[in-house]
PDB file of C-alpha atoms and ligand atoms in Angstrom:
ATOM      1  CA  MET A   1     -41.624   1.121   0.594  1.00 47.00           C
ATOM      2  CA  ARG A   2     -43.774   2.361  -2.251  1.00 53.00           C
ATOM      3  CA  ILE A   3     -43.241   1.190  -5.767  1.00 56.00           C
ATOM      4  CA  ARG A   4     -44.534   3.319  -8.607  1.00 57.00           C
ATOM      5  CA  THR A   5     -44.671   1.543 -11.930  1.00 58.00           C
ATOM      6  CA  LEU A   6     -44.694   3.156 -15.343  1.00 57.00           C
ATOM      7  CA  ALA A   7     -48.353   2.280 -15.642  1.00 48.00           C
ATOM      8  CA  GLY A   8     -49.009   4.720 -12.832  1.00 45.00           C
ATOM      9  CA  ALA A   9     -50.177   2.144 -10.342  1.00 44.00           C
ATOM     10  CA  VAL A  10     -48.980   2.576  -6.814  1.00 43.00           C
ATOM     11  CA  ALA A  11     -48.538  -0.522  -4.741  1.00 43.00           C
ATOM     12  CA  ALA A  12     -47.563  -0.899  -1.157  1.00 42.00           C
ATOM     13  CA  VAL A  13     -44.937  -3.557  -0.811  1.00 42.00           C
ATOM     14  CA  PHE A  14     -44.139  -5.282   2.410  1.00 41.00           C
ATOM     15  CA  VAL A  15     -40.458  -5.964   2.510  1.00 41.00           C
ATOM     16  CA  LEU A  16     -39.980  -9.286   4.187  1.00 42.00           C
ATOM     17  CA  SER A  17     -36.242  -9.113   4.286  1.00 43.00           C
ATOM     18  CA  SER A  18     -34.034  -6.099   3.922  1.00 43.00           C
ATOM     19  CA  PRO A  19     -31.604  -6.168   1.035  1.00 47.00           C
ATOM     20  CA  VAL A  20     -28.078  -6.536   2.264  1.00 46.00           C
ATOM     21  CA  VAL A  21     -25.216  -4.831   0.496  1.00 44.00           C
ATOM     22  CA  GLY A  22     -21.665  -5.197   1.624  1.00 44.00           C
ATOM     23  CA  GLY A  23     -22.719  -6.923   4.813  1.00 43.00           C
ATOM     24  CA  GLN A  24     -24.854  -4.020   5.972  1.00 43.00           C
ATOM     25  CA  ALA A  25     -28.618  -3.850   5.836  1.00 42.00           C
ATOM     26  CA  VAL A  26     -29.865  -1.101   3.567  1.00 43.00           C
ATOM     27  CA  ALA A  27     -32.343   1.299   5.065  1.00 41.00           C
ATOM     28  CA  VAL A  28     -35.797   0.541   3.720  1.00 40.00           C
ATOM     29  CA  ARG A  29     -37.964   3.548   3.089  1.00 38.00           C
ATOM     30  CA  THR A  30     -41.230   3.711   4.940  1.00 36.00           C
ATOM     31  CA  ALA A  31     -44.586   3.813   3.218  1.00 35.00           C
ATOM     32  CA  GLY A  32     -46.601   6.989   3.034  1.00 32.00           C
ATOM     33  CA  THR A  33     -43.729   9.307   2.234  1.00 34.00           C
ATOM     34  CA  ALA A  34     -45.117  12.486   0.721  1.00 34.00           C
ATOM     35  CA  SER A  35     -42.113  13.231  -1.394  1.00 41.00           C
ATOM     36  CA  PRO A  36     -41.620  11.404  -4.704  1.00 51.00           C
ATOM     37  CA  SER A  37     -38.036  10.932  -3.594  1.00 54.00           C
ATOM     38  CA  GLY A  38     -39.335   8.376  -1.107  1.00 66.00           C
ATOM     39  CA  GLU A  39     -40.429   6.083  -3.891  1.00 83.00           C
ATOM     40  CA  THR A  40     -38.578   3.677  -6.095  1.00 91.00           C
ATOM     41  CA  GLN A  41     -39.356   3.885  -9.781  1.00 94.00           C
ATOM     42  CA  VAL A  42     -39.495   0.367 -11.172  1.00 96.00           C
ATOM     43  CA  LEU A  43     -38.537   0.019 -14.819  1.00 97.00           C
ATOM     44  CA  THR A  44     -38.964  -3.313 -16.554  1.00 98.00           C
ATOM     45  CA  TYR A  45     -36.679  -4.548 -19.302  1.00 98.00           C
ATOM     46  CA  ASP A  46     -37.047  -7.314 -21.865  1.00 98.00           C
ATOM     47  CA  THR A  47     -34.032  -9.312 -23.067  1.00 98.00           C
ATOM     48  CA  GLY A  48     -36.129 -11.684 -25.173  1.00 97.00           C
ATOM     49  CA  ARG A  49     -34.460 -10.338 -28.325  1.00 97.00           C
ATOM     50  CA  ALA A  50     -31.068  -9.558 -26.768  1.00 98.00           C
ATOM     51  CA  GLY A  51     -29.572 -12.772 -28.111  1.00 98.00           C
ATOM     52  CA  GLU A  52     -26.156 -13.656 -26.740  1.00 98.00           C
ATOM     53  CA  PHE A  53     -26.040 -10.425 -24.711  1.00 98.00           C
ATOM     54  CA  ALA A  54     -28.971 -11.121 -22.367  1.00 98.00           C
ATOM     55  CA  SER A  55     -26.738 -11.956 -19.407  1.00 98.00           C
ATOM     56  CA  ALA A  56     -24.581  -8.855 -20.009  1.00 98.00           C
ATOM     57  CA  VAL A  57     -27.771  -6.778 -19.860  1.00 98.00           C
ATOM     58  CA  ASP A  58     -28.727  -8.432 -16.573  1.00 98.00           C
ATOM     59  CA  ARG A  59     -25.307  -7.554 -15.179  1.00 98.00           C
ATOM     60  CA  GLY A  60     -25.549  -3.981 -16.439  1.00 98.00           C
ATOM     61  CA  ALA A  61     -28.972  -3.641 -14.814  1.00 98.00           C
ATOM     62  CA  ALA A  62     -27.625  -5.062 -11.546  1.00 98.00           C
ATOM     63  CA  ILE A  63     -24.837  -2.480 -11.555  1.00 98.00           C
ATOM     64  CA  TRP A  64     -27.378   0.323 -11.843  1.00 98.00           C
ATOM     65  CA  ASN A  65     -29.569  -1.250  -9.156  1.00 98.00           C
ATOM     66  CA  ASN A  66     -26.589  -1.281  -6.815  1.00 98.00           C
ATOM     67  CA  SER A  67     -25.840   2.337  -7.694  1.00 97.00           C
ATOM     68  CA  LEU A  68     -29.296   3.913  -7.345  1.00 97.00           C
ATOM     69  CA  ASP A  69     -32.039   4.385  -4.774  1.00 95.00           C
ATOM     70  CA  ALA A  70     -34.601   6.091  -6.997  1.00 95.00           C
ATOM     71  CA  VAL A  71     -34.742   3.461  -9.727  1.00 96.00           C
ATOM     72  CA  GLU A  72     -34.915  -0.299  -9.916  1.00 97.00           C
ATOM     73  CA  LEU A  73     -34.487  -2.187 -13.172  1.00 98.00           C
ATOM     74  CA  ARG A  74     -36.361  -5.471 -13.183  1.00 98.00           C
ATOM     75  CA  PRO A  75     -36.826  -8.134 -15.874  1.00 98.00           C
ATOM     76  CA  ALA A  76     -40.304  -7.967 -17.361  1.00 97.00           C
ATOM     77  CA  ALA A  77     -42.593 -10.839 -16.512  1.00 96.00           C
ATOM     78  CA  ALA A  78     -43.804 -13.137 -19.266  1.00 92.00           C
ATOM     79  CA  GLY A  79     -46.433 -11.320 -21.308  1.00 92.00           C
ATOM     80  CA  GLU A  80     -45.699  -7.989 -19.636  1.00 95.00           C
ATOM     81  CA  THR A  81     -44.922  -5.016 -21.895  1.00 96.00           C
ATOM     82  CA  ALA A  82     -41.478  -3.827 -20.875  1.00 98.00           C
ATOM     83  CA  ASP A  83     -40.428  -0.220 -20.498  1.00 97.00           C
ATOM     84  CA  ILE A  84     -37.060  -1.062 -22.037  1.00 98.00           C
ATOM     85  CA  ARG A  85     -36.472  -3.474 -24.891  1.00 98.00           C
ATOM     86  CA  ILE A  86     -33.036  -4.824 -25.815  1.00 98.00           C
ATOM     87  CA  VAL A  87     -32.533  -5.982 -29.391  1.00 98.00           C
ATOM     88  CA  VAL A  88     -29.327  -7.487 -30.743  1.00 98.00           C
ATOM     89  CA  VAL A  89     -28.164  -6.010 -34.064  1.00 98.00           C
ATOM     90  CA  ASP A  90     -25.065  -6.250 -36.230  1.00 97.00           C
ATOM     91  CA  GLY A  91     -24.171  -2.544 -36.202  1.00 97.00           C
ATOM     92  CA  TRP A  92     -22.909  -0.189 -33.507  1.00 98.00           C
ATOM     93  CA  PRO A  93     -24.773  -0.066 -30.155  1.00 98.00           C
ATOM     94  CA  ARG A  94     -27.290   2.748 -29.791  1.00 98.00           C
ATOM     95  CA  THR A  95     -30.350   3.592 -27.785  1.00 98.00           C
ATOM     96  CA  VAL A  96     -33.556   5.159 -29.009  1.00 97.00           C
ATOM     97  CA  PRO A  97     -35.132   6.694 -25.917  1.00 93.00           C
ATOM     98  CA  GLY A  98     -38.875   6.706 -25.511  1.00 94.00           C
ATOM     99  CA  GLY A  99     -38.774   9.239 -22.692  1.00 92.00           C
ATOM    100  CA  LEU A 100     -37.099   9.113 -19.318  1.00 94.00           C
ATOM    101  CA  GLY A 101     -36.957   5.482 -18.233  1.00 96.00           C
ATOM    102  CA  SER A 102     -38.074   3.844 -21.456  1.00 96.00           C
ATOM    103  CA  GLY A 103     -36.761   3.064 -24.899  1.00 97.00           C
ATOM    104  CA  THR A 104     -35.102   0.513 -27.126  1.00 98.00           C
ATOM    105  CA  VAL A 105     -31.465  -0.504 -26.791  1.00 98.00           C
ATOM    106  CA  TYR A 106     -29.900  -1.852 -29.974  1.00 98.00           C
ATOM    107  CA  PHE A 107     -27.068  -4.005 -28.688  1.00 98.00           C
ATOM    108  CA  GLY A 108     -24.655  -3.829 -31.594  1.00 98.00           C
ATOM    109  CA  ARG A 109     -22.291  -6.705 -32.208  1.00 98.00           C
ATOM    110  CA  GLU A 110     -19.792  -4.440 -33.969  1.00 98.00           C
ATOM    111  CA  ALA A 111     -18.498  -2.901 -30.741  1.00 98.00           C
ATOM    112  CA  VAL A 112     -18.152  -6.347 -29.176  1.00 98.00           C
ATOM    113  CA  ALA A 113     -16.243  -7.551 -32.248  1.00 98.00           C
ATOM    114  CA  GLU A 114     -13.843  -4.630 -31.709  1.00 98.00           C
ATOM    115  CA  GLY A 115     -13.206  -5.835 -28.168  1.00 98.00           C
ATOM    116  CA  HIS A 116     -15.426  -3.578 -26.072  1.00 98.00           C
ATOM    117  CA  SER A 117     -16.800  -5.007 -22.820  1.00 98.00           C
ATOM    118  CA  THR A 118     -20.338  -6.326 -23.173  1.00 98.00           C
ATOM    119  CA  VAL A 119     -21.218  -5.334 -19.598  1.00 98.00           C
ATOM    120  CA  ARG A 120     -19.871  -1.810 -20.094  1.00 98.00           C
ATOM    121  CA  ILE A 121     -21.911  -1.532 -23.293  1.00 98.00           C
ATOM    122  CA  ALA A 122     -25.039  -2.722 -21.474  1.00 98.00           C
ATOM    123  CA  ALA A 123     -24.576  -0.345 -18.539  1.00 98.00           C
ATOM    124  CA  HIS A 124     -23.754   2.557 -20.887  1.00 98.00           C
ATOM    125  CA  GLU A 125     -26.844   2.038 -23.036  1.00 98.00           C
ATOM    126  CA  LEU A 126     -29.046   1.646 -19.959  1.00 98.00           C
ATOM    127  CA  GLY A 127     -27.493   4.944 -18.842  1.00 98.00           C
ATOM    128  CA  HIS A 128     -29.063   6.557 -21.909  1.00 98.00           C
ATOM    129  CA  VAL A 129     -32.451   5.088 -20.966  1.00 97.00           C
ATOM    130  CA  LEU A 130     -31.919   6.589 -17.513  1.00 97.00           C
ATOM    131  CA  GLY A 131     -31.475  10.007 -19.073  1.00 96.00           C
ATOM    132  CA  LEU A 132     -27.709  10.387 -19.412  1.00 97.00           C
ATOM    133  CA  PRO A 133     -26.142  11.793 -22.595  1.00 97.00           C
ATOM    134  CA  ASP A 134     -22.884  10.674 -24.157  1.00 98.00           C
ATOM    135  CA  ARG A 135     -19.824  12.467 -22.838  1.00 97.00           C
ATOM    136  CA  LYS A 136     -17.160  11.696 -25.395  1.00 97.00           C
ATOM    137  CA  PRO A 137     -14.260  11.756 -25.303  1.00 98.00           C
ATOM    138  CA  GLY A 138     -13.932  10.890 -21.664  1.00 98.00           C
ATOM    139  CA  PRO A 139     -11.989   8.691 -19.252  1.00 98.00           C
ATOM    140  CA  CYS A 140     -12.631   5.019 -18.509  1.00 98.00           C
ATOM    141  CA  SER A 141     -13.870   6.005 -15.041  1.00 98.00           C
ATOM    142  CA  GLU A 142     -16.944   7.571 -16.653  1.00 98.00           C
ATOM    143  CA  LEU A 143     -19.569   5.199 -18.025  1.00 98.00           C
ATOM    144  CA  MET A 144     -20.910   7.708 -20.521  1.00 98.00           C
ATOM    145  CA  SER A 145     -17.532   8.163 -22.170  1.00 98.00           C
ATOM    146  CA  GLY A 146     -18.510   4.921 -23.875  1.00 98.00           C
ATOM    147  CA  ALA A 147     -16.296   3.626 -26.638  1.00 97.00           C
ATOM    148  CA  SER A 148     -14.103   6.756 -26.508  1.00 98.00           C
ATOM    149  CA  ALA A 149     -12.314   5.197 -23.514  1.00 98.00           C
ATOM    150  CA  GLY A 150     -11.110   2.421 -25.808  1.00 98.00           C
ATOM    151  CA  PRO A 151     -11.723  -1.326 -25.830  1.00 98.00           C
ATOM    152  CA  SER A 152      -9.244  -1.875 -22.996  1.00 98.00           C
ATOM    153  CA  CYS A 153     -11.651  -0.084 -20.628  1.00 98.00           C
ATOM    154  CA  ARG A 154     -13.552  -2.774 -18.717  1.00 98.00           C
ATOM    155  CA  SER A 155     -15.220  -0.492 -16.141  1.00 98.00           C
ATOM    156  CA  ALA A 156     -19.001  -0.776 -16.161  1.00 98.00           C
ATOM    157  CA  LEU A 157     -19.601   1.421 -13.117  1.00 98.00           C
ATOM    158  CA  PRO A 158     -21.196   4.863 -13.324  1.00 98.00           C
ATOM    159  CA  ASP A 159     -19.050   7.409 -11.508  1.00 98.00           C
ATOM    160  CA  PRO A 160     -20.504   9.369  -8.539  1.00 98.00           C
ATOM    161  CA  ALA A 161     -21.543  12.312 -10.714  1.00 98.00           C
ATOM    162  CA  GLU A 162     -23.351  10.013 -13.157  1.00 98.00           C
ATOM    163  CA  ARG A 163     -25.170   8.251 -10.304  1.00 98.00           C
ATOM    164  CA  ALA A 164     -26.197  11.577  -8.781  1.00 97.00           C
ATOM    165  CA  GLU A 165     -27.468  12.848 -12.123  1.00 97.00           C
ATOM    166  CA  VAL A 166     -29.777   9.854 -12.579  1.00 97.00           C
ATOM    167  CA  GLU A 167     -31.012  10.016  -8.987  1.00 96.00           C
ATOM    168  CA  GLU A 168     -31.837  13.687  -9.426  1.00 95.00           C
ATOM    169  CA  LYS A 169     -33.711  13.162 -12.692  1.00 95.00           C
ATOM    170  CA  PHE A 170     -35.956  10.494 -11.195  1.00 94.00           C
ATOM    171  CA  GLU A 171     -36.470  12.156  -7.832  1.00 90.00           C
ATOM    172  CA  ARG A 172     -37.418  15.404  -9.527  1.00 86.00           C
ATOM    173  CA  ALA A 173     -39.864  13.797 -11.919  1.00 76.00           C
ATOM    174  CA  PRO A 174     -43.415  14.041 -10.524  1.00 53.00           C
ATOM    175  CA  ALA A 175     -45.734  11.067 -10.678  1.00 47.00           C
ATOM    176  CA  GLY A 176     -47.288  10.802 -14.086  1.00 46.00           C
ATOM    177  CA  LEU A 177     -44.360  12.269 -15.976  1.00 54.00           C
ATOM    178  CA  PHE A 178     -43.349   8.756 -16.901  1.00 52.00           C
ATOM    179  CA  MET A 179     -46.542   8.146 -18.823  1.00 46.00           C
TER     180      MET A 179
HETATM  181 ZN1   ZN B 201     -23.823   6.330 -25.859  1.00 80.77          ZN
END
């Protein structure tokens, strides 16, 4: 398994134990794959300023990690500059992208006050960082329909088309594009 970080470093990682999802071992990619699609793009995120929504962000990131092969979202280590910053604000949630796989998520309290799911908000905004646009109005089954699905929508899962779109963006991106 090769991990390519945003800094451009390539590290070989020895996987000591295979991740297990749903009781089945997940196939671990072998090192030395020529295609970029054989690599996992690690993106770090920082919830140090996410206030009361830090755990919702962790859950949103975990949902994406369970949904994708090409990307892994990982909390930034202490002192490490994160690719994605989450900042709690009083307004409406929004994301200012810094390019594919990076940016700042403003986790707005206003949507939470109106009853929207914090985990759906987190996963939706991370969806923007992962290159997905808003698709409003849309059904609750689509993550990028966002608030248009109404506050009763508790789904925080990207649908199959949304997952495929993110996978394709990251698998297509050549090394170095993330700089
Ligand atoms: Zn949005």
